[in-house]
Coordinates of C-alpha atoms in Angstrom, one line a residue:
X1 CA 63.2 -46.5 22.9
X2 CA 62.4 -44.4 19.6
X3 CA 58.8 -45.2 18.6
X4 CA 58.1 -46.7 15.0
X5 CA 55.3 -45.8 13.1
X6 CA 52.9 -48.0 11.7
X7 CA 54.4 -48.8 8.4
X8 CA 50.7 -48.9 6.7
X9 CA 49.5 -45.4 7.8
X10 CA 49.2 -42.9 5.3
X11 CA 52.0 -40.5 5.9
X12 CA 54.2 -43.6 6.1
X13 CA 53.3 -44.8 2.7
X14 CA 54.6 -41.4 1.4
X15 CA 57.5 -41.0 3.4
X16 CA 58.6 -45.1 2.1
X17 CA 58.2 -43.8 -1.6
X18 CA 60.6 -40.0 -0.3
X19 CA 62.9 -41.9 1.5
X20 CA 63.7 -45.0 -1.2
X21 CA 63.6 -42.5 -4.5
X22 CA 67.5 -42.5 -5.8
X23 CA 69.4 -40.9 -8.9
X24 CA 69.0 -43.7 -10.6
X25 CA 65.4 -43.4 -11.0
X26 CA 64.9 -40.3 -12.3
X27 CA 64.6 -40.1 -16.1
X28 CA 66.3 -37.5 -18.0
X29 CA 63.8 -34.9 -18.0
X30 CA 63.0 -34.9 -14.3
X31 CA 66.6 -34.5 -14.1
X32 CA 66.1 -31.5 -16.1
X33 CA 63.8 -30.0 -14.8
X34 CA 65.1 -30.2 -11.3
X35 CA 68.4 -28.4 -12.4
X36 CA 66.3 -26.0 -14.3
X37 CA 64.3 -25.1 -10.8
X38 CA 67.1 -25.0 -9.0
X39 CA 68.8 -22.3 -11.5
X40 CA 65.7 -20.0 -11.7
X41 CA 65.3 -20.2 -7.3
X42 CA 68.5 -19.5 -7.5
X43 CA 68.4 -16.6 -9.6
X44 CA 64.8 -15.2 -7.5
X45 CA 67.3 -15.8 -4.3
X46 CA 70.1 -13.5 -5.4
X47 CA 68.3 -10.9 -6.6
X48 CA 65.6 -11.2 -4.1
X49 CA 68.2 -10.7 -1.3
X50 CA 68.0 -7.0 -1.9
X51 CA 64.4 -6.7 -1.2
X52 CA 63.5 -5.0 2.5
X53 CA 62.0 -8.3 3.3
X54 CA 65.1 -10.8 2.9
X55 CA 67.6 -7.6 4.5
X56 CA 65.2 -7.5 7.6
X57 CA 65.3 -11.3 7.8
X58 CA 69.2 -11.4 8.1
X59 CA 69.4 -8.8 10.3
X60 CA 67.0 -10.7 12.9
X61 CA 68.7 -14.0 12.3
X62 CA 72.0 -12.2 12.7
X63 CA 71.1 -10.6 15.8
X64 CA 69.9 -14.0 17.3
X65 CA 73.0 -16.1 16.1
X66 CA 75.9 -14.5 14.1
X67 CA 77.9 -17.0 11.5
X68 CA 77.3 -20.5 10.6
X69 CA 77.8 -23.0 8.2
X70 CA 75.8 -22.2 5.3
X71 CA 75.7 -19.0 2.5
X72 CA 73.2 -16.4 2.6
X73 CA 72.2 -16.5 -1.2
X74 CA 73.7 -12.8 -2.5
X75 CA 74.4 -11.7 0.7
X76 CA 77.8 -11.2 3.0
X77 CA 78.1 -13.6 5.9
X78 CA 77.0 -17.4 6.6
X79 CA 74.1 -18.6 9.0
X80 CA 73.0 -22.0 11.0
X81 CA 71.3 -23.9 8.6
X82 CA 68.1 -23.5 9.6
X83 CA 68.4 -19.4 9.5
X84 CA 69.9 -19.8 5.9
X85 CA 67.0 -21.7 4.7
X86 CA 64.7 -18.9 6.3
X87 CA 66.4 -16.0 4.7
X88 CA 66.8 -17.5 1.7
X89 CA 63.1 -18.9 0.8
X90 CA 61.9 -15.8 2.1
X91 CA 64.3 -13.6 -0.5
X92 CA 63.5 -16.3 -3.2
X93 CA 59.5 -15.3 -3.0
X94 CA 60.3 -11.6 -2.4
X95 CA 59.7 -11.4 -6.1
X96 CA 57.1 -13.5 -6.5
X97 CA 59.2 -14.6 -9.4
X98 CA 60.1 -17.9 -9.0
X99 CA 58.4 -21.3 -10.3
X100 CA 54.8 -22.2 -9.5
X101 CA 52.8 -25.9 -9.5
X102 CA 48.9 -25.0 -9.9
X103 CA 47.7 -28.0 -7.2
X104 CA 50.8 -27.1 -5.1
X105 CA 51.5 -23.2 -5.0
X106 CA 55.0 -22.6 -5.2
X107 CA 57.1 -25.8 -4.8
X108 CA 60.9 -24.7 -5.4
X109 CA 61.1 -21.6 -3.1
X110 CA 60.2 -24.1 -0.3
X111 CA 62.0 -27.1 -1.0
X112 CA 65.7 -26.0 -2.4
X113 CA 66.6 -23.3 0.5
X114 CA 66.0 -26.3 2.9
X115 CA 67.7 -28.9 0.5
X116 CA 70.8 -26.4 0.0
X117 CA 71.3 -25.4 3.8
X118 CA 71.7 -28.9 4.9
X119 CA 73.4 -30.3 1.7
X120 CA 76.1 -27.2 2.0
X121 CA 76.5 -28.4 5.8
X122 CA 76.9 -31.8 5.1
X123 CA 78.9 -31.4 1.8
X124 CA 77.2 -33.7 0.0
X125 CA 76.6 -34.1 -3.8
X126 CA 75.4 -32.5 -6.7
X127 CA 73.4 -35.8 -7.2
X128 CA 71.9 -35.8 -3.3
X129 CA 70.8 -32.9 -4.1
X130 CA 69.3 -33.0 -6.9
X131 CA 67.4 -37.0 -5.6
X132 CA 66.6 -35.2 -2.4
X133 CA 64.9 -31.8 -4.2
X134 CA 62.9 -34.3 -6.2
X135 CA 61.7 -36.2 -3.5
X136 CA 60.4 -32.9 -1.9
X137 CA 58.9 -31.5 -5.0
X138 CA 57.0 -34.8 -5.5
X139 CA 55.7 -35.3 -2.0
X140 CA 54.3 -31.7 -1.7
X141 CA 52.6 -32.3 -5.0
X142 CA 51.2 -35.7 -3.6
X143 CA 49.9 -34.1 -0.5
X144 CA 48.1 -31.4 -2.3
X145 CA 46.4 -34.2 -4.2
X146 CA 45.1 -35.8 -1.0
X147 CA 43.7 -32.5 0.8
X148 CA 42.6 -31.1 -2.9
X149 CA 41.5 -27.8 -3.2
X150 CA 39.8 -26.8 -0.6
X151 CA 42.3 -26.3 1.7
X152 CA 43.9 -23.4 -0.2
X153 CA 40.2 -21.9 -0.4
X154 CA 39.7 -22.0 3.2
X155 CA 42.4 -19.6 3.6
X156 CA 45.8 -21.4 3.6
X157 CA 48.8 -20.3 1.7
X158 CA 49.9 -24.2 0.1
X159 CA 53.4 -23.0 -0.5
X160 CA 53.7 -22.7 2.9
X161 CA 52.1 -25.7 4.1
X162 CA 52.6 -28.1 1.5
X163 CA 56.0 -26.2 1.3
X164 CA 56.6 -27.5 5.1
X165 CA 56.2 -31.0 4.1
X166 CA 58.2 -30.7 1.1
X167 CA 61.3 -29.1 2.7
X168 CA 61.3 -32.1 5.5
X169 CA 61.0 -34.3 2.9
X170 CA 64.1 -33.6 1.0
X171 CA 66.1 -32.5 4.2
X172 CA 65.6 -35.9 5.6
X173 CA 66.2 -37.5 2.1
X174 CA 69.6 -35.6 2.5
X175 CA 70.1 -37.1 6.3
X176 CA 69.8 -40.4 5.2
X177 CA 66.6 -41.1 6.9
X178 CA 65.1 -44.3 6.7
X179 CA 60.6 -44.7 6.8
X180 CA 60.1 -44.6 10.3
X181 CA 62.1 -41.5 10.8
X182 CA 61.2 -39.7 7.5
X183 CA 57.4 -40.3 8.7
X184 CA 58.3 -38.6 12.0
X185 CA 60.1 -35.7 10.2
X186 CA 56.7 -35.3 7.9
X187 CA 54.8 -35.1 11.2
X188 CA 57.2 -32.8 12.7
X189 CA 56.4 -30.7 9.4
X190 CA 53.0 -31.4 9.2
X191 CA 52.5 -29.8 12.9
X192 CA 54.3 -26.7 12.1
X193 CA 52.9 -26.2 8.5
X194 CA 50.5 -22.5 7.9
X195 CA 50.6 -19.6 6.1
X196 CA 47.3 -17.4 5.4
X197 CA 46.5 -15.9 2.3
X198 CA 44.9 -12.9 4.0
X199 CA 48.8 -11.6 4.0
X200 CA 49.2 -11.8 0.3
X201 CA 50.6 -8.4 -1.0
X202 CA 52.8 -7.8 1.8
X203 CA 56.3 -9.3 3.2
X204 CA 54.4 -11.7 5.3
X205 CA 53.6 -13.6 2.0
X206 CA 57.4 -14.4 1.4
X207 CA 58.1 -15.3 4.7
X208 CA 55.5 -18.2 4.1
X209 CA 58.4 -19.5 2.3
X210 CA 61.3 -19.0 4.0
X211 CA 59.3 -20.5 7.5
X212 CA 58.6 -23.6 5.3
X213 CA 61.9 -24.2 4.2
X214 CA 62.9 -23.7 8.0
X215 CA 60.4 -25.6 8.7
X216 CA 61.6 -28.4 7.1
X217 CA 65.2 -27.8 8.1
X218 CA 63.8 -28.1 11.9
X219 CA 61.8 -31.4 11.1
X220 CA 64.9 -33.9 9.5
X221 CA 67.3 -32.2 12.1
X222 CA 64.7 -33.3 15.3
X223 CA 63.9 -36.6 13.3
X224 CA 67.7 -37.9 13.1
X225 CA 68.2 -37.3 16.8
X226 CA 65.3 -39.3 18.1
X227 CA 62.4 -36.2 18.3
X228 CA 58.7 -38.0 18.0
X229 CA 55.8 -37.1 16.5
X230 CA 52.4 -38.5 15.4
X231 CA 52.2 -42.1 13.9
X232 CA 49.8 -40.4 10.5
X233 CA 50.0 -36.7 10.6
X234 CA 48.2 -36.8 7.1
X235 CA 45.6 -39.5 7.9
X236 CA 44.9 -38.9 11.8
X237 CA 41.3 -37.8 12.7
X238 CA 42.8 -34.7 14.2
X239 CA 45.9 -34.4 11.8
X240 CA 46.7 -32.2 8.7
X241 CA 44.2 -33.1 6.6
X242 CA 41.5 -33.4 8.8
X243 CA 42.1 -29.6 10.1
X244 CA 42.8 -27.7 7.1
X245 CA 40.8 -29.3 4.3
X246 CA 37.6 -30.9 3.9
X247 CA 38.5 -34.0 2.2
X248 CA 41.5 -36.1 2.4
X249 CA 42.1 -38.7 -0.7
X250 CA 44.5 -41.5 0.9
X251 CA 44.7 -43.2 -2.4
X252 CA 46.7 -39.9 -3.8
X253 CA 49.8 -41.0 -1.4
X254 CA 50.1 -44.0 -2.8
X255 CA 51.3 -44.5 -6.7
X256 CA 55.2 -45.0 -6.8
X257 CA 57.4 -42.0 -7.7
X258 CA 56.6 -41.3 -11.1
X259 CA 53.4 -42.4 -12.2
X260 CA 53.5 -39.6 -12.8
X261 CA 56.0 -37.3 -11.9
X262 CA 54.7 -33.9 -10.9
X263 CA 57.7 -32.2 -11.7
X264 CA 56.5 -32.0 -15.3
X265 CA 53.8 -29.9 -13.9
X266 CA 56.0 -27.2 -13.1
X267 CA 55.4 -23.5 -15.1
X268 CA 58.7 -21.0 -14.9
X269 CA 57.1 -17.1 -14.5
X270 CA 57.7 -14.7 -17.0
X271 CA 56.4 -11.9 -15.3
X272 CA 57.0 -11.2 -11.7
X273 CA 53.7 -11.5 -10.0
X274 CA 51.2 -13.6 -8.8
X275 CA 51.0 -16.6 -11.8
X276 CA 46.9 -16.1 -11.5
X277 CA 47.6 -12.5 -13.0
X278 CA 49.5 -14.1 -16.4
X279 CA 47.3 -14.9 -18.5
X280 CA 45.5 -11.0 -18.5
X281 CA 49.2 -9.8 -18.8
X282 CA 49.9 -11.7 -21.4
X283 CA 47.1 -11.0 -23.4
X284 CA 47.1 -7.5 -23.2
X285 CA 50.8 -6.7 -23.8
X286 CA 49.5 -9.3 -27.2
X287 CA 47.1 -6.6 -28.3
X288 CA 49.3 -3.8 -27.6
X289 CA 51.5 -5.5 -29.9
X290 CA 49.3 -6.7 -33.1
X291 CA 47.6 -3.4 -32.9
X292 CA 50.2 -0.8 -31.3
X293 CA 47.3 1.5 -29.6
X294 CA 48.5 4.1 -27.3
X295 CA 47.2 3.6 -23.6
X296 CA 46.1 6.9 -24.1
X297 CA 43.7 5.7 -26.9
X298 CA 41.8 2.8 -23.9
X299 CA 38.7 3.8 -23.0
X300 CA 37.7 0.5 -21.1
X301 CA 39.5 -2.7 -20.0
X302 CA 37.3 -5.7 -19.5
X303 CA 39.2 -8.9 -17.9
X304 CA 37.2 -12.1 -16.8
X305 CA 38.5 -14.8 -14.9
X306 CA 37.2 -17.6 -12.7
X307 CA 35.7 -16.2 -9.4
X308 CA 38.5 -18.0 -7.7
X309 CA 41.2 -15.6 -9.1
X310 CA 39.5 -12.9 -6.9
X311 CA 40.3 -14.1 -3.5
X312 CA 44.2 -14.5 -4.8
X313 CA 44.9 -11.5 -7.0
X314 CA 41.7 -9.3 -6.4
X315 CA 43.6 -6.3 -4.7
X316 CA 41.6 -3.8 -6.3
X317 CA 43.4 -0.7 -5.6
X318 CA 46.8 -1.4 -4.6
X319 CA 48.7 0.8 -2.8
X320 CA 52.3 -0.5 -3.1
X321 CA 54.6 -2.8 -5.5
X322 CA 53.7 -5.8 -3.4
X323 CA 49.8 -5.3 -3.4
X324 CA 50.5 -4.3 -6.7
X325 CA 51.6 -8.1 -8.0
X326 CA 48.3 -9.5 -6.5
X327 CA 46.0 -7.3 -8.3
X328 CA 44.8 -8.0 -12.1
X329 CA 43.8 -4.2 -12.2
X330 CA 47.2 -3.3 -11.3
X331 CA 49.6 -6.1 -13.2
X332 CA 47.0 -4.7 -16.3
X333 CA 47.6 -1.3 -15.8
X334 CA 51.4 -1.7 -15.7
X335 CA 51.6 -3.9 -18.7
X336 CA 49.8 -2.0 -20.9
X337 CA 52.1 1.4 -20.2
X338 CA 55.5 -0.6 -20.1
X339 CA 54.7 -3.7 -22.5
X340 CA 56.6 -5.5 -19.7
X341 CA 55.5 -7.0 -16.0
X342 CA 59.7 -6.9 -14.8
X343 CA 60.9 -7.5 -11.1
X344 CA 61.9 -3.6 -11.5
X345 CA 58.2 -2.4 -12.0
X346 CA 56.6 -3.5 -9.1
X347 CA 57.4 -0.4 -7.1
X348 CA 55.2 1.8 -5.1
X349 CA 56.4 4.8 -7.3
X350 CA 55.5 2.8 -10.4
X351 CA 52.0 2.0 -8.6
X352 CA 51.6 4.9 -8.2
X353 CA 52.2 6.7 -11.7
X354 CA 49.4 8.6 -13.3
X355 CA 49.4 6.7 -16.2
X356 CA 48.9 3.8 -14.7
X357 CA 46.5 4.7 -12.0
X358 CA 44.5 6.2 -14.9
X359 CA 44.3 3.0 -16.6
X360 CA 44.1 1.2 -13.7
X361 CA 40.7 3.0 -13.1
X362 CA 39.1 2.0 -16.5
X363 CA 39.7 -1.2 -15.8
X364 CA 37.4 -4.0 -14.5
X365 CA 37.7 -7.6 -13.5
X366 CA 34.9 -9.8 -13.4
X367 CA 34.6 -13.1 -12.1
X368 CA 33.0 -15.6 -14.9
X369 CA 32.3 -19.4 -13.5
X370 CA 32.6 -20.9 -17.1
X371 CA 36.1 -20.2 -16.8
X372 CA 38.9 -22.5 -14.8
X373 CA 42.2 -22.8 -14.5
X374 CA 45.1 -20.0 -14.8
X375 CA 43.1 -18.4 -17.8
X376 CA 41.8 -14.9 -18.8
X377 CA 39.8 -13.2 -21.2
X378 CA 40.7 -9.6 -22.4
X379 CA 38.9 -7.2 -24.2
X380 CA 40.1 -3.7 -24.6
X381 CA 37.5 -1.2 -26.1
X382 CA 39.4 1.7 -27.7
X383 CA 38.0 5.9 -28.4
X384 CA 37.7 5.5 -31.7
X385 CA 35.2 2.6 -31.5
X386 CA 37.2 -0.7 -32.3
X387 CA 36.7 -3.5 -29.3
X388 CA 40.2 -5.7 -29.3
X389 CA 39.8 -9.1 -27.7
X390 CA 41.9 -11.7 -26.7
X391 CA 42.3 -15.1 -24.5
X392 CA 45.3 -16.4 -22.8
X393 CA 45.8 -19.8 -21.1
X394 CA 48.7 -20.7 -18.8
X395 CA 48.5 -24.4 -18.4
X396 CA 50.5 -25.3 -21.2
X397 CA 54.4 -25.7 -20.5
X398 CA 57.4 -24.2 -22.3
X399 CA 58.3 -27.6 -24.1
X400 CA 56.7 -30.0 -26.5
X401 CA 59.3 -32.9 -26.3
X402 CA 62.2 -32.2 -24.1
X403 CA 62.1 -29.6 -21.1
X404 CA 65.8 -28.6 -22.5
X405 CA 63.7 -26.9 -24.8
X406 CA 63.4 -24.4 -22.2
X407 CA 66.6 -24.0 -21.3
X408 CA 67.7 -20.6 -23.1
X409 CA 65.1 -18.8 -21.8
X410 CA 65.7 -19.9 -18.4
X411 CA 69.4 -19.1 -18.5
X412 CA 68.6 -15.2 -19.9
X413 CA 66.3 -15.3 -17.1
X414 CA 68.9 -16.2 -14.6
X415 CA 71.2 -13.7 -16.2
X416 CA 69.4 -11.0 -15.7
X417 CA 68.8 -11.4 -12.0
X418 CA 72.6 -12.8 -10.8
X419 CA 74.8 -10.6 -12.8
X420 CA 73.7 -7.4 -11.4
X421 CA 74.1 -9.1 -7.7
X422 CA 77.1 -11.7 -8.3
X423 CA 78.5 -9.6 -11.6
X424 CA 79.2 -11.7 -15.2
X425 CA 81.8 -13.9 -14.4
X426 CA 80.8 -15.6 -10.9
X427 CA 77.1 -15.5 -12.9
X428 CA 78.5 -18.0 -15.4
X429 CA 80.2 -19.9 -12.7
X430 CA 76.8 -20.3 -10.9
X431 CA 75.5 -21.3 -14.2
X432 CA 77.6 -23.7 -15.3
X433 CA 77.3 -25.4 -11.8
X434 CA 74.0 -26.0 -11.7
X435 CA 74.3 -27.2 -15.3
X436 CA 76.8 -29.6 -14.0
X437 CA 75.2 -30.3 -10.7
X438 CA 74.8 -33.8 -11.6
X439 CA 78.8 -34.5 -12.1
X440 CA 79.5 -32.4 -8.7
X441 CA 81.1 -33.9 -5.8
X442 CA 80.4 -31.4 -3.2
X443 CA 77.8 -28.5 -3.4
X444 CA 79.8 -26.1 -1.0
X445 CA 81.7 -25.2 -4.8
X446 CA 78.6 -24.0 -5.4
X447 CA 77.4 -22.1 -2.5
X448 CA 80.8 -20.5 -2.3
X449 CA 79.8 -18.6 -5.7
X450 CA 76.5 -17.3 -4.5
X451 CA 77.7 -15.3 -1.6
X452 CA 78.1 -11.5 -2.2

C-alpha cells in the first residue's frame, strides 16, 4: 500500500493549494504574465541552444539515450522527457537572459522546460500548461518565503533549488496528481534540490537550471507510479529547510493561491547578465547618454551597491564572457564602450578588449549597507573635472496597470533571439502560439515549431 501523508504537514498544505489551482482561477493578468514568461524562456531557449553549454548537454544526453518524445528547443532531434527538460533549462540560462523573481532567483528557466517536456508527451493543452506553469511559479515563490534569505547567502543557487520544487510542482499539476502524491513528488524534489553559487560565471551555473527542471520531471514521473518520499520535506527536523536555511516560516505555505500572486513579482532582463548588475548598467549607459562623454574622457568609475551584490556579481577581473556577466566591473566596462549589455557582448574576445579592460581598471565597486535591494549608485568622474552621478532601481516592473503593457517589448525581445535560430516566419508562428496558448488544444503544435 502507497503511504499518505499527513494532510496537515507543511509541504502538504502547499502541495493542496498546487494541486487544486485551475484555469479558472487565474485572473487576466496572471494569465498574462505567464504567456509572457513562457515567450521570453522560450526565446533564451532557442538562442541559448547554440551556446557550448546546451551543445555539450545534448551531446551527453544523446550518447546515453538517442530520440524521444519531446523537442530539443532550436535544436535537431527529440529526447526522453526528462533529457529535454535538462537541455533545455540548461540552454535557457546559458544567457543568463531570461526572467528573474528577487526572493526566488530565476523562476521560468526552471519551471517551463519541465512543464513543456511532459505537456508535449502527454499532448495536453495550451490551458494545462499555462495552470500547471503557474502553480510552479507560485510554489517556488512560497518556498522561498518560508526558508527566507539566508539560504541563498549560505551558498545555494535558489533557481536551482527552489527551481526543483517548482518544476515538480507543475509536472505533477500536469499528471493529474492529487495532495498526497503531489506532496510526495515535492519531497522527491526537495531531496534532490542544490546548486552552489561558488560556480556562478561558468556552465555549471546553467546547468543549475536544466538539473532542476529534470529534477522536477523525475519527481511527478516517480510520484504517479507509487515512488515514496518523506511525509514534510519542507517542515521535517532534518528536511529542506532545516538543512539549507536558518529559519523556516510555516505560515508563508499557507495563504491560498493569490493572496498574492507572485507572478506579479516577475522582472523580464534587458541586458543579458546577472539582474544584480542592472541597475549600474543602466545607469551608466543613462549618463553616457544625457552627456555623450567619450570612454576615453573617464578617469574614474565609482559604483556602490549593497555588500550582498558582492558575493553574486563581484567577479573582479573576469576572464571570459561568462565571468564577465557576474562582474559589475566588467557588465560597467562593456556598457560604457558599446552603450549596450547584448547576448552578443558577453564574449571572452569582447572581455578581453583594451578598451574595456582599460575601463574596467578605473573602475571600483564598493559595497555600501544603506543600500538594498537590486539598486546601484553611479558616479563617473570625467578629465576635465566634471563628476556625473546617477541612481538606478530595479524593483519596479514594466507596467503600471496591465502587464500587456509590456508586451511589445517582450515580442522585439523574442524576435531578436528566435529569428536568427527558427528564421522570420516559423518566429511568428512561435509567437502567435504562445499568444494563443490559452485557445490551444494540444501543445505538440507548438513544440513542433521550436525544433531546428
Amino acid at each position: 500500500m502507497l503511504r499518505t501523508p499527513p494532510a496537515h504537514s507543511s509541504t502538504a498544505v502547499l502541495a493542496t493549494a498546487s494541486s487544486r489551482l485551475r484555469f479558472e482561477d487565474l485572473p487576466p493578468q496572471v494569465v498574462t504574465l505567464a504567456r509572457q514568461c513562457l515567450l521570453d524562456v522560450l526565446g533564451t531557449m532557442l538562442a541559448g541552444a547554440r551556446e557550448p553549454a546546451a551543445r555539450i548537454l545534448a551531446d551527453f544526453t544523446g550518447a546515453e539515450v538517442a530520440g524521444g518524445p519531446c523537442t530539443l528547443v532550436g535544436m535537431p532531434g527529440t529526447a526522453a522527457a526528462s533529457s529535454a527538460a535538462l537541455v533545455n533549462g540548461t540552454a535557457g540560462h546559458a544567457l543568463d537572459f531570461d526572467d528573474v523573481i528577487g526572493t526566488v532567483g530565476h523562476p521560468s528557466v526552471a519551471v517551463a522546460p519541465a512543464a513543456l517536456a511532459v505537456a508535449e508527451r502527454t499532448g495536453a493543452s495550451g490551458r494545462a500548461l499555462l495552470t500547471a506553469f503557474v502553480a510552479g511559479v507560485e510554489t517556488q515563490a512560497r518556498i522561498a518565503a518560508a526558508v527566507g534569505p539566508a539560504h541563498y547567502a549560505r551558498g545555494f543557487h535558489s533557481t536551482a533549488t527552489f527551481g526543483s520544487f517548482g518544476a515538480a510542482a507543475a509536472v505533477a499539476h500536469l499528471l493529474g496528481l492529487d495532495t498526497p502524491r503531489t506532496t510526495t513528488a515535492l519531497a522527491i524534489a526537495g531531496t534532490q534540490a542544490a546548486g552552489l553559487k561558488a560556480v556562478f560565471g561558468t556552465m555549471s551555473k546553467p546547468l543549475h537550471a536544466g538539473r532542476a527542471a529534470a529534477n522536477g520531471v523525475v519527481a511527478g514521473e516517480l510520484a504517479v507510479r507509487g515512488f515514496t518520499s518523506a511525509d514534510d520535506i519542507l517542515g521535517h527536523a532534518q528536511g529542506f529547510a532545516a538543512a539549507e536555511s536558518d529559519a523556516f516560516h510555516a505560515r508563508a505555505l499557507s495563504p491560498r493561491f493569490g493572496d498574492p500572486w507572485h507572478l506579479e513579482e516577475v522582472r523580464f532582463k534587458t541586458h543579458a547578465s546577472c539582474f544584480l548588475t542592472h541597475a549600474s548598467v543602466n545607469a551608466l549607459i543613462a549618463l553616457r547618454a544625457q552627456d555623450g562623454f567619450d570612454p576615453g574622457e573617464v578617469e574614474h568609475i565609482g559604483i556602490a551597491v549593497p555588500p550582498g551584490h558582492l558575493d553574486v556579481c563581484g567577479i573582479p577581473e573576469p576572464r571570459t564572457g561568462l565571468e564577465a556577466k557576474f562582474s559589475l566591473t566588467g557588465t560597467a566596462a562593456l556598457a560604457l564602450v558599446h552603450r549596450r549589455a547584448t547576448p552578443d557582448l558577453f564574449t571572452d574576445a569582447a572581455t578581453a578588449d583594451p578598451a574595456v579592460l582599460a575601463l574596467r581598471e578605473r573602475t571600483a565597486v564598493v559595497p555600501d549597507p544603506s543600500l538594498s535591494g537590486p539598486v546601484a549608485e553611479v558616479r563617473v568622474a570625467l578629465r576635465d573635472g566634471r563628476e556625473l552621478r546617477s541612481a538606478w532601481d530595479m524593483r519596479a516592473p514594466a507596467w503600471t496597470e496591465d502587464p500587456a503593457e509590456q508586451d511589445d517589448a517582450l515580442a522585439a525581445k523574442f524576435t531578436g533571439l528566435a529569428e536568427p535560430v527558427l528564421g522570420p516566419e516559423r518566429a511568428a508562428l512561435v509567437a502567435r502560439a504562445v499568444a494563443g496558448l490559452a485557445g490551444l488544444d494540444d501543445v505538440r503544435v507548438l513544440c513542433r515549431q521550436l525544433r531546428a
